[in-house]
Amino acid sequence: MNESDKVRIDKWLWAARFFKTRSMATEAIDGGHVHLNGDRIKPARTVKMGDMLRIHTQHGDFEVQVRMLSDKRGPAEQARLLYEETAESIEKRTR
């Protein structure tokens, strides 16, 4: 995908493997567990490279910057290339 492509946030969260299913990602967004650039959002909102996301999952809280766009789920190694987690987020989760 190139920079001009748009990806729905629920599809991106699923492709980045933050949630097992797209419906779980949608529920998390509707429940206020995902914030895009500090704002509460809806599942149809598009994400672009450089956006900052705060994501609350059962595995912990993440603060990540979107590095690449994808609406296809692939292996975990590929999913990790879609985002970069902030140093503060890593430190909070390791405690």
PDB file of N, CA and C in Angstrom:
ATOM      1  N   MET A   1       0.853  -1.180   0.000  1.00  0.00           N
ATOM      2  CA  MET A   1       0.000   0.000   0.000  1.00  0.00           C
ATOM      3  C   MET A   1       0.896   1.240   0.000  1.00  0.00           C
ATOM      4  N   ASN A   2       0.454   2.290  -0.640  1.00  0.00           N
ATOM      5  CA  ASN A   2       1.263   3.502  -0.626  1.00  0.00           C
ATOM      6  C   ASN A   2       0.672   4.525   0.340  1.00  0.00           C
ATOM      7  N   GLU A   3       1.379   5.658   0.484  1.00  0.00           N
ATOM      8  CA  GLU A   3       0.997   6.659   1.480  1.00  0.00           C
ATOM      9  C   GLU A   3      -0.400   7.226   1.280  1.00  0.00           C
ATOM     10  N   SER A   4      -0.864   7.315   0.049  1.00  0.00           N
ATOM     11  CA  SER A   4      -2.157   7.937  -0.205  1.00  0.00           C
ATOM     12  C   SER A   4      -3.327   7.006   0.105  1.00  0.00           C
ATOM     13  N   ASP A   5      -3.052   5.723   0.287  1.00  0.00           N
ATOM     14  CA  ASP A   5      -4.122   4.780   0.615  1.00  0.00           C
ATOM     15  C   ASP A   5      -4.648   5.055   2.019  1.00  0.00           C
ATOM     16  N   LYS A   6      -5.914   4.755   2.198  1.00  0.00           N
ATOM     17  CA  LYS A   6      -6.528   4.928   3.503  1.00  0.00           C
ATOM     18  C   LYS A   6      -6.936   3.566   4.026  1.00  0.00           C
ATOM     19  N   VAL A   7      -6.773   3.375   5.336  1.00  0.00           N
ATOM     20  CA  VAL A   7      -7.139   2.128   5.972  1.00  0.00           C
ATOM     21  C   VAL A   7      -7.994   2.445   7.189  1.00  0.00           C
ATOM     22  N   ARG A   8      -9.102   1.721   7.333  1.00  0.00           N
ATOM     23  CA  ARG A   8      -9.935   1.882   8.518  1.00  0.00           C
ATOM     24  C   ARG A   8      -9.151   1.450   9.744  1.00  0.00           C
ATOM     25  N   ILE A   9      -9.346   2.157  10.848  1.00  0.00           N
ATOM     26  CA  ILE A   9      -8.610   1.870  12.071  1.00  0.00           C
ATOM     27  C   ILE A   9      -8.891   0.457  12.577  1.00  0.00           C
ATOM     28  N   ASP A  10     -10.127  -0.030  12.454  1.00  0.00           N
ATOM     29  CA  ASP A  10     -10.418  -1.379  12.940  1.00  0.00           C
ATOM     30  C   ASP A  10      -9.657  -2.437  12.128  1.00  0.00           C
ATOM     31  N   LYS A  11      -9.532  -2.227  10.824  1.00  0.00           N
ATOM     32  CA  LYS A  11      -8.764  -3.158   9.992  1.00  0.00           C
ATOM     33  C   LYS A  11      -7.277  -3.090  10.318  1.00  0.00           C
ATOM     34  N   TRP A  12      -6.768  -1.881  10.543  1.00  0.00           N
ATOM     35  CA  TRP A  12      -5.342  -1.721  10.848  1.00  0.00           C
ATOM     36  C   TRP A  12      -5.002  -2.383  12.180  1.00  0.00           C
ATOM     37  N   LEU A  13      -5.827  -2.185  13.205  1.00  0.00           N
ATOM     38  CA  LEU A  13      -5.576  -2.804  14.514  1.00  0.00           C
ATOM     39  C   LEU A  13      -5.562  -4.325  14.418  1.00  0.00           C
ATOM     40  N   TRP A  14      -6.446  -4.872  13.599  1.00  0.00           N
ATOM     41  CA  TRP A  14      -6.488  -6.314  13.377  1.00  0.00           C
ATOM     42  C   TRP A  14      -5.234  -6.767  12.622  1.00  0.00           C
ATOM     43  N   ALA A  15      -4.854  -6.039  11.574  1.00  0.00           N
ATOM     44  CA  ALA A  15      -3.664  -6.393  10.783  1.00  0.00           C
ATOM     45  C   ALA A  15      -2.393  -6.284  11.620  1.00  0.00           C
ATOM     46  N   ALA A  16      -2.349  -5.326  12.544  1.00  0.00           N
ATOM     47  CA  ALA A  16      -1.175  -5.131  13.407  1.00  0.00           C
ATOM     48  C   ALA A  16      -1.179  -6.092  14.591  1.00  0.00           C
ATOM     49  N   ARG A  17      -2.197  -6.938  14.674  1.00  0.00           N
ATOM     50  CA  ARG A  17      -2.317  -7.994  15.669  1.00  0.00           C
ATOM     51  C   ARG A  17      -2.495  -7.488  17.103  1.00  0.00           C
ATOM     52  N   PHE A  18      -3.137  -6.341  17.262  1.00  0.00           N
ATOM     53  CA  PHE A  18      -3.497  -5.888  18.605  1.00  0.00           C
ATOM     54  C   PHE A  18      -4.741  -6.619  19.086  1.00  0.00           C
ATOM     55  N   PHE A  19      -5.588  -7.071  18.144  1.00  0.00           N
ATOM     56  CA  PHE A  19      -6.806  -7.806  18.470  1.00  0.00           C
ATOM     57  C   PHE A  19      -6.917  -9.020  17.553  1.00  0.00           C
ATOM     58  N   LYS A  20      -7.467 -10.120  18.085  1.00  0.00           N
ATOM     59  CA  LYS A  20      -7.564 -11.363  17.317  1.00  0.00           C
ATOM     60  C   LYS A  20      -8.536 -11.276  16.159  1.00  0.00           C
ATOM     61  N   THR A  21      -9.605 -10.496  16.334  1.00  0.00           N
ATOM     62  CA  THR A  21     -10.595 -10.371  15.267  1.00  0.00           C
ATOM     63  C   THR A  21     -10.895  -8.888  15.034  1.00  0.00           C
ATOM     64  N   ARG A  22     -11.435  -8.624  13.869  1.00  0.00           N
ATOM     65  CA  ARG A  22     -11.814  -7.248  13.562  1.00  0.00           C
ATOM     66  C   ARG A  22     -12.973  -6.799  14.436  1.00  0.00           C
ATOM     67  N   SER A  23     -13.876  -7.710  14.770  1.00  0.00           N
ATOM     68  CA  SER A  23     -14.998  -7.340  15.632  1.00  0.00           C
ATOM     69  C   SER A  23     -14.518  -6.995  17.039  1.00  0.00           C
ATOM     70  N   MET A  24     -13.466  -7.649  17.531  1.00  0.00           N
ATOM     71  CA  MET A  24     -12.892  -7.289  18.836  1.00  0.00           C
ATOM     72  C   MET A  24     -12.277  -5.893  18.777  1.00  0.00           C
ATOM     73  N   ALA A  25     -11.640  -5.568  17.654  1.00  0.00           N
ATOM     74  CA  ALA A  25     -11.073  -4.225  17.479  1.00  0.00           C
ATOM     75  C   ALA A  25     -12.190  -3.190  17.467  1.00  0.00           C
ATOM     76  N   THR A  26     -13.280  -3.493  16.789  1.00  0.00           N
ATOM     77  CA  THR A  26     -14.427  -2.585  16.727  1.00  0.00           C
ATOM     78  C   THR A  26     -15.021  -2.366  18.107  1.00  0.00           C
ATOM     79  N   GLU A  27     -15.157  -3.432  18.890  1.00  0.00           N
ATOM     80  CA  GLU A  27     -15.686  -3.317  20.252  1.00  0.00           C
ATOM     81  C   GLU A  27     -14.781  -2.454  21.122  1.00  0.00           C
ATOM     82  N   ALA A  28     -13.473  -2.630  20.982  1.00  0.00           N
ATOM     83  CA  ALA A  28     -12.522  -1.838  21.764  1.00  0.00           C
ATOM     84  C   ALA A  28     -12.616  -0.353  21.399  1.00  0.00           C
ATOM     85  N   ILE A  29     -12.749  -0.072  20.121  1.00  0.00           N
ATOM     86  CA  ILE A  29     -12.872   1.316  19.666  1.00  0.00           C
ATOM     87  C   ILE A  29     -14.167   1.919  20.212  1.00  0.00           C
ATOM     88  N   ASP A  30     -15.275   1.195  20.061  1.00  0.00           N
ATOM     89  CA  ASP A  30     -16.562   1.678  20.563  1.00  0.00           C
ATOM     90  C   ASP A  30     -16.545   1.859  22.077  1.00  0.00           C
ATOM     91  N   GLY A  31     -15.765   1.038  22.773  1.00  0.00           N
ATOM     92  CA  GLY A  31     -15.673   1.118  24.227  1.00  0.00           C
ATOM     93  C   GLY A  31     -14.729   2.190  24.735  1.00  0.00           C
ATOM     94  N   GLY A  32     -14.089   2.926  23.814  1.00  0.00           N
ATOM     95  CA  GLY A  32     -13.190   4.002  24.219  1.00  0.00           C
ATOM     96  C   GLY A  32     -11.794   3.543  24.589  1.00  0.00           C
ATOM     97  N   HIS A  33     -11.409   2.337  24.164  1.00  0.00           N
ATOM     98  CA  HIS A  33     -10.085   1.804  24.507  1.00  0.00           C
ATOM     99  C   HIS A  33      -9.020   2.139  23.469  1.00  0.00           C
ATOM    100  N   VAL A  34      -9.406   2.839  22.412  1.00  0.00           N
ATOM    101  CA  VAL A  34      -8.455   3.240  21.366  1.00  0.00           C
ATOM    102  C   VAL A  34      -8.628   4.732  21.110  1.00  0.00           C
ATOM    103  N   HIS A  35      -7.503   5.461  21.157  1.00  0.00           N
ATOM    104  CA  HIS A  35      -7.525   6.900  20.888  1.00  0.00           C
ATOM    105  C   HIS A  35      -6.542   7.199  19.762  1.00  0.00           C
ATOM    106  N   LEU A  36      -6.964   8.019  18.828  1.00  0.00           N
ATOM    107  CA  LEU A  36      -6.147   8.420  17.686  1.00  0.00           C
ATOM    108  C   LEU A  36      -5.772   9.876  17.867  1.00  0.00           C
ATOM    109  N   ASN A  37      -4.481  10.133  17.998  1.00  0.00           N
ATOM    110  CA  ASN A  37      -3.968  11.490  18.215  1.00  0.00           C
ATOM    111  C   ASN A  37      -4.687  12.174  19.385  1.00  0.00           C
ATOM    112  N   GLY A  38      -4.969  11.391  20.437  1.00  0.00           N
ATOM    113  CA  GLY A  38      -5.582  11.918  21.643  1.00  0.00           C
ATOM    114  C   GLY A  38      -7.100  11.990  21.628  1.00  0.00           C
ATOM    115  N   ASP A  39      -7.735  11.660  20.516  1.00  0.00           N
ATOM    116  CA  ASP A  39      -9.191  11.759  20.397  1.00  0.00           C
ATOM    117  C   ASP A  39      -9.834  10.380  20.369  1.00  0.00           C
ATOM    118  N   ARG A  40     -11.034  10.304  20.946  1.00  0.00           N
ATOM    119  CA  ARG A  40     -11.850   9.099  20.808  1.00  0.00           C
ATOM    120  C   ARG A  40     -12.340   9.019  19.376  1.00  0.00           C
ATOM    121  N   ILE A  41     -12.451   7.819  18.854  1.00  0.00           N
ATOM    122  CA  ILE A  41     -12.771   7.660  17.437  1.00  0.00           C
ATOM    123  C   ILE A  41     -13.859   6.621  17.234  1.00  0.00           C
ATOM    124  N   LYS A  42     -14.269   6.472  15.979  1.00  0.00           N
ATOM    125  CA  LYS A  42     -15.217   5.441  15.565  1.00  0.00           C
ATOM    126  C   LYS A  42     -14.465   4.436  14.684  1.00  0.00           C
ATOM    127  N   PRO A  43     -14.980   3.202  14.563  1.00  0.00           N
ATOM    128  CA  PRO A  43     -14.276   2.164  13.807  1.00  0.00           C
ATOM    129  C   PRO A  43     -14.013   2.487  12.337  1.00  0.00           C
ATOM    130  N   ALA A  44     -14.830   3.329  11.733  1.00  0.00           N
ATOM    131  CA  ALA A  44     -14.652   3.645  10.310  1.00  0.00           C
ATOM    132  C   ALA A  44     -13.605   4.734  10.080  1.00  0.00           C
ATOM    133  N   ARG A  45     -13.073   5.313  11.127  1.00  0.00           N
ATOM    134  CA  ARG A  45     -12.073   6.383  10.996  1.00  0.00           C
ATOM    135  C   ARG A  45     -10.841   5.833  10.291  1.00  0.00           C
ATOM    136  N   THR A  46     -10.271   6.615   9.413  1.00  0.00           N
ATOM    137  CA  THR A  46      -9.075   6.158   8.699  1.00  0.00           C
ATOM    138  C   THR A  46      -7.827   6.555   9.470  1.00  0.00           C
ATOM    139  N   VAL A  47      -6.819   5.752   9.296  1.00  0.00           N
ATOM    140  CA  VAL A  47      -5.529   5.986   9.935  1.00  0.00           C
ATOM    141  C   VAL A  47      -4.521   6.266   8.836  1.00  0.00           C
ATOM    142  N   LYS A  48      -3.532   7.112   9.147  1.00  0.00           N
ATOM    143  CA  LYS A  48      -2.479   7.405   8.171  1.00  0.00           C
ATOM    144  C   LYS A  48      -1.122   7.297   8.847  1.00  0.00           C
ATOM    145  N   MET A  49      -0.092   7.185   8.053  1.00  0.00           N
ATOM    146  CA  MET A  49       1.252   7.058   8.608  1.00  0.00           C
ATOM    147  C   MET A  49       1.585   8.295   9.437  1.00  0.00           C
ATOM    148  N   GLY A  50       2.204   8.056  10.587  1.00  0.00           N
ATOM    149  CA  GLY A  50       2.574   9.134  11.489  1.00  0.00           C
ATOM    150  C   GLY A  50       1.574   9.376  12.600  1.00  0.00           C
ATOM    151  N   ASP A  51       0.369   8.804  12.494  1.00  0.00           N
ATOM    152  CA  ASP A  51      -0.635   8.961  13.546  1.00  0.00           C
ATOM    153  C   ASP A  51      -0.163   8.283  14.831  1.00  0.00           C
ATOM    154  N   MET A  52      -0.553   8.852  15.970  1.00  0.00           N
ATOM    155  CA  MET A  52      -0.249   8.273  17.279  1.00  0.00           C
ATOM    156  C   MET A  52      -1.504   7.598  17.817  1.00  0.00           C
ATOM    157  N   LEU A  53      -1.350   6.393  18.312  1.00  0.00           N
ATOM    158  CA  LEU A  53      -2.477   5.624  18.849  1.00  0.00           C
ATOM    159  C   LEU A  53      -2.191   5.225  20.293  1.00  0.00           C
ATOM    160  N   ARG A  54      -3.203   5.348  21.143  1.00  0.00           N
ATOM    161  CA  ARG A  54      -3.183   4.775  22.492  1.00  0.00           C
ATOM    162  C   ARG A  54      -4.172   3.627  22.474  1.00  0.00           C
ATOM    163  N   ILE A  55      -3.691   2.429  22.803  1.00  0.00           N
ATOM    164  CA  ILE A  55      -4.500   1.225  22.687  1.00  0.00           C
ATOM    165  C   ILE A  55      -4.470   0.475  24.010  1.00  0.00           C
ATOM    166  N   HIS A  56      -5.656   0.209  24.566  1.00  0.00           N
ATOM    167  CA  HIS A  56      -5.761  -0.587  25.786  1.00  0.00           C
ATOM    168  C   HIS A  56      -6.265  -1.968  25.391  1.00  0.00           C
ATOM    169  N   THR A  57      -5.439  -2.999  25.644  1.00  0.00           N
ATOM    170  CA  THR A  57      -5.817  -4.374  25.344  1.00  0.00           C
ATOM    171  C   THR A  57      -5.699  -5.206  26.611  1.00  0.00           C
ATOM    172  N   GLN A  58      -6.110  -6.456  26.535  1.00  0.00           N
ATOM    173  CA  GLN A  58      -5.968  -7.339  27.686  1.00  0.00           C
ATOM    174  C   GLN A  58      -4.503  -7.646  27.971  1.00  0.00           C
ATOM    175  N   HIS A  59      -3.621  -7.384  27.010  1.00  0.00           N
ATOM    176  CA  HIS A  59      -2.188  -7.634  27.171  1.00  0.00           C
ATOM    177  C   HIS A  59      -1.436  -6.422  27.695  1.00  0.00           C
ATOM    178  N   GLY A  60      -2.116  -5.302  27.868  1.00  0.00           N
ATOM    179  CA  GLY A  60      -1.481  -4.093  28.374  1.00  0.00           C
ATOM    180  C   GLY A  60      -1.887  -2.871  27.576  1.00  0.00           C
ATOM    181  N   ASP A  61      -1.309  -1.752  27.974  1.00  0.00           N
ATOM    182  CA  ASP A  61      -1.559  -0.487  27.288  1.00  0.00           C
ATOM    183  C   ASP A  61      -0.382  -0.188  26.367  1.00  0.00           C
ATOM    184  N   PHE A  62      -0.707   0.238  25.166  1.00  0.00           N
ATOM    185  CA  PHE A  62       0.315   0.520  24.161  1.00  0.00           C
ATOM    186  C   PHE A  62       0.149   1.954  23.670  1.00  0.00           C
ATOM    187  N   GLU A  63       1.264   2.618  23.416  1.00  0.00           N
ATOM    188  CA  GLU A  63       1.270   3.895  22.724  1.00  0.00           C
ATOM    189  C   GLU A  63       2.205   3.718  21.539  1.00  0.00           C
ATOM    190  N   VAL A  64       1.629   3.796  20.335  1.00  0.00           N
ATOM    191  CA  VAL A  64       2.398   3.493  19.132  1.00  0.00           C
ATOM    192  C   VAL A  64       2.212   4.577  18.074  1.00  0.00           C
ATOM    193  N   GLN A  65       3.210   4.655  17.196  1.00  0.00           N
ATOM    194  CA  GLN A  65       3.117   5.524  16.032  1.00  0.00           C
ATOM    195  C   GLN A  65       2.970   4.634  14.800  1.00  0.00           C
ATOM    196  N   VAL A  66       2.023   4.968  13.943  1.00  0.00           N
ATOM    197  CA  VAL A  66       1.777   4.192  12.728  1.00  0.00           C
ATOM    198  C   VAL A  66       2.926   4.425  11.760  1.00  0.00           C
ATOM    199  N   ARG A  67       3.584   3.337  11.350  1.00  0.00           N
ATOM    200  CA  ARG A  67       4.712   3.415  10.408  1.00  0.00           C
ATOM    201  C   ARG A  67       4.321   3.007   8.995  1.00  0.00           C
ATOM    202  N   MET A  68       3.420   2.022   8.901  1.00  0.00           N
ATOM    203  CA  MET A  68       2.978   1.533   7.594  1.00  0.00           C
ATOM    204  C   MET A  68       1.495   1.227   7.671  1.00  0.00           C
ATOM    205  N   LEU A  69       0.849   1.188   6.510  1.00  0.00           N
ATOM    206  CA  LEU A  69      -0.572   0.883   6.441  1.00  0.00           C
ATOM    207  C   LEU A  69      -0.781  -0.510   5.855  1.00  0.00           C
ATOM    208  N   SER A  70      -1.762  -1.214   6.406  1.00  0.00           N
ATOM    209  CA  SER A  70      -2.133  -2.511   5.862  1.00  0.00           C
ATOM    210  C   SER A  70      -3.531  -2.862   6.344  1.00  0.00           C
ATOM    211  N   ASP A  71      -4.295  -3.504   5.479  1.00  0.00           N
ATOM    212  CA  ASP A  71      -5.592  -4.030   5.892  1.00  0.00           C
ATOM    213  C   ASP A  71      -5.617  -5.547   5.748  1.00  0.00           C
ATOM    214  N   LYS A  72      -4.424  -6.134   5.596  1.00  0.00           N
ATOM    215  CA  LYS A  72      -4.273  -7.584   5.483  1.00  0.00           C
ATOM    216  C   LYS A  72      -3.470  -8.079   6.685  1.00  0.00           C
ATOM    217  N   ARG A  73      -3.963  -9.148   7.303  1.00  0.00           N
ATOM    218  CA  ARG A  73      -3.278  -9.731   8.453  1.00  0.00           C
ATOM    219  C   ARG A  73      -2.212 -10.699   7.961  1.00  0.00           C
ATOM    220  N   GLY A  74      -1.005 -10.549   8.477  1.00  0.00           N
ATOM    221  CA  GLY A  74       0.092 -11.417   8.098  1.00  0.00           C
ATOM    222  C   GLY A  74       0.774 -11.966   9.339  1.00  0.00           C
ATOM    223  N   PRO A  75       1.973 -12.496   9.174  1.00  0.00           N
ATOM    224  CA  PRO A  75       2.706 -13.030  10.316  1.00  0.00           C
ATOM    225  C   PRO A  75       3.076 -11.928  11.317  1.00  0.00           C
ATOM    226  N   ALA A  76       3.368 -12.327  12.544  1.00  0.00           N
ATOM    227  CA  ALA A  76       3.688 -11.372  13.610  1.00  0.00           C
ATOM    228  C   ALA A  76       4.880 -10.485  13.240  1.00  0.00           C
ATOM    229  N   GLU A  77       5.871 -11.046  12.578  1.00  0.00           N
ATOM    230  CA  GLU A  77       7.047 -10.256  12.191  1.00  0.00           C
ATOM    231  C   GLU A  77       6.648  -9.111  11.261  1.00  0.00           C
ATOM    232  N   GLN A  78       5.737  -9.399  10.346  1.00  0.00           N
ATOM    233  CA  GLN A  78       5.254  -8.377   9.415  1.00  0.00           C
ATOM    234  C   GLN A  78       4.388  -7.352  10.148  1.00  0.00           C
ATOM    235  N   ALA A  79       3.591  -7.805  11.098  1.00  0.00           N
ATOM    236  CA  ALA A  79       2.712  -6.909  11.853  1.00  0.00           C
ATOM    237  C   ALA A  79       3.521  -5.900  12.662  1.00  0.00           C
ATOM    238  N   ARG A  80       4.666  -6.318  13.205  1.00  0.00           N
ATOM    239  CA  ARG A  80       5.492  -5.409  14.003  1.00  0.00           C
ATOM    240  C   ARG A  80       6.078  -4.269  13.170  1.00  0.00           C
ATOM    241  N   LEU A  81       6.142  -4.435  11.871  1.00  0.00           N
ATOM    242  CA  LEU A  81       6.661  -3.378  11.000  1.00  0.00           C
ATOM    243  C   LEU A  81       5.633  -2.269  10.786  1.00  0.00           C
ATOM    244  N   LEU A  82       4.375  -2.515  11.133  1.00  0.00           N
ATOM    245  CA  LEU A  82       3.321  -1.525  10.910  1.00  0.00           C
ATOM    246  C   LEU A  82       3.366  -0.378  11.911  1.00  0.00           C
ATOM    247  N   TYR A  83       4.044  -0.561  13.032  1.00  0.00           N
ATOM    248  CA  TYR A  83       4.045   0.463  14.076  1.00  0.00           C
ATOM    249  C   TYR A  83       5.375   0.490  14.820  1.00  0.00           C
ATOM    250  N   GLU A  84       5.585   1.581  15.550  1.00  0.00           N
ATOM    251  CA  GLU A  84       6.734   1.705  16.434  1.00  0.00           C
ATOM    252  C   GLU A  84       6.210   2.120  17.799  1.00  0.00           C
ATOM    253  N   GLU A  85       6.483   1.310  18.789  1.00  0.00           N
ATOM    254  CA  GLU A  85       6.021   1.610  20.150  1.00  0.00           C
ATOM    255  C   GLU A  85       6.956   2.634  20.785  1.00  0.00           C
ATOM    256  N   THR A  86       6.382   3.598  21.528  1.00  0.00           N
ATOM    257  CA  THR A  86       7.188   4.623  22.174  1.00  0.00           C
ATOM    258  C   THR A  86       7.972   4.023  23.339  1.00  0.00           C
ATOM    259  N   ALA A  87       9.086   4.659  23.686  1.00  0.00           N
ATOM    260  CA  ALA A  87       9.918   4.197  24.792  1.00  0.00           C
ATOM    261  C   ALA A  87       9.152   4.226  26.112  1.00  0.00           C
ATOM    262  N   GLU A  88       8.330   5.248  26.299  1.00  0.00           N
ATOM    263  CA  GLU A  88       7.547   5.350  27.538  1.00  0.00           C
ATOM    264  C   GLU A  88       6.572   4.194  27.652  1.00  0.00           C
ATOM    265  N   SER A  89       5.954   3.803  26.553  1.00  0.00           N
ATOM    266  CA  SER A  89       4.999   2.704  26.540  1.00  0.00           C
ATOM    267  C   SER A  89       5.696   1.392  26.888  1.00  0.00           C
ATOM    268  N   ILE A  90       6.854   1.164  26.326  1.00  0.00           N
ATOM    269  CA  ILE A  90       7.615  -0.059  26.613  1.00  0.00           C
ATOM    270  C   ILE A  90       7.980  -0.097  28.084  1.00  0.00           C
ATOM    271  N   GLU A  91       8.434   1.026  28.618  1.00  0.00           N
ATOM    272  CA  GLU A  91       8.847   1.094  30.023  1.00  0.00           C
ATOM    273  C   GLU A  91       7.668   0.812  30.958  1.00  0.00           C
ATOM    274  N   LYS A  92       6.499   1.387  30.666  1.00  0.00           N
ATOM    275  CA  LYS A  92       5.309   1.172  31.495  1.00  0.00           C
ATOM    276  C   LYS A  92       4.895  -0.292  31.511  1.00  0.00           C
ATOM    277  N   ARG A  93       4.960  -0.947  30.364  1.00  0.00           N
ATOM    278  CA  ARG A  93       4.537  -2.347  30.291  1.00  0.00           C
ATOM    279  C   ARG A  93       5.515  -3.290  30.951  1.00  0.00           C
ATOM    280  N   THR A  94       6.802  -2.941  30.983  1.00  0.00           N
ATOM    281  CA  THR A  94       7.800  -3.827  31.596  1.00  0.00           C
ATOM    282  C   THR A  94       7.752  -3.766  33.127  1.00  0.00           C
ATOM    283  N   ARG A  95       7.143  -2.735  33.680  1.00  0.00           N
ATOM    284  CA  ARG A  95       7.018  -2.644  35.152  1.00  0.00           C
ATOM    285  C   ARG A  95       6.015  -3.601  35.687  1.00  0.00           C
TER     286      ARG A  95
END
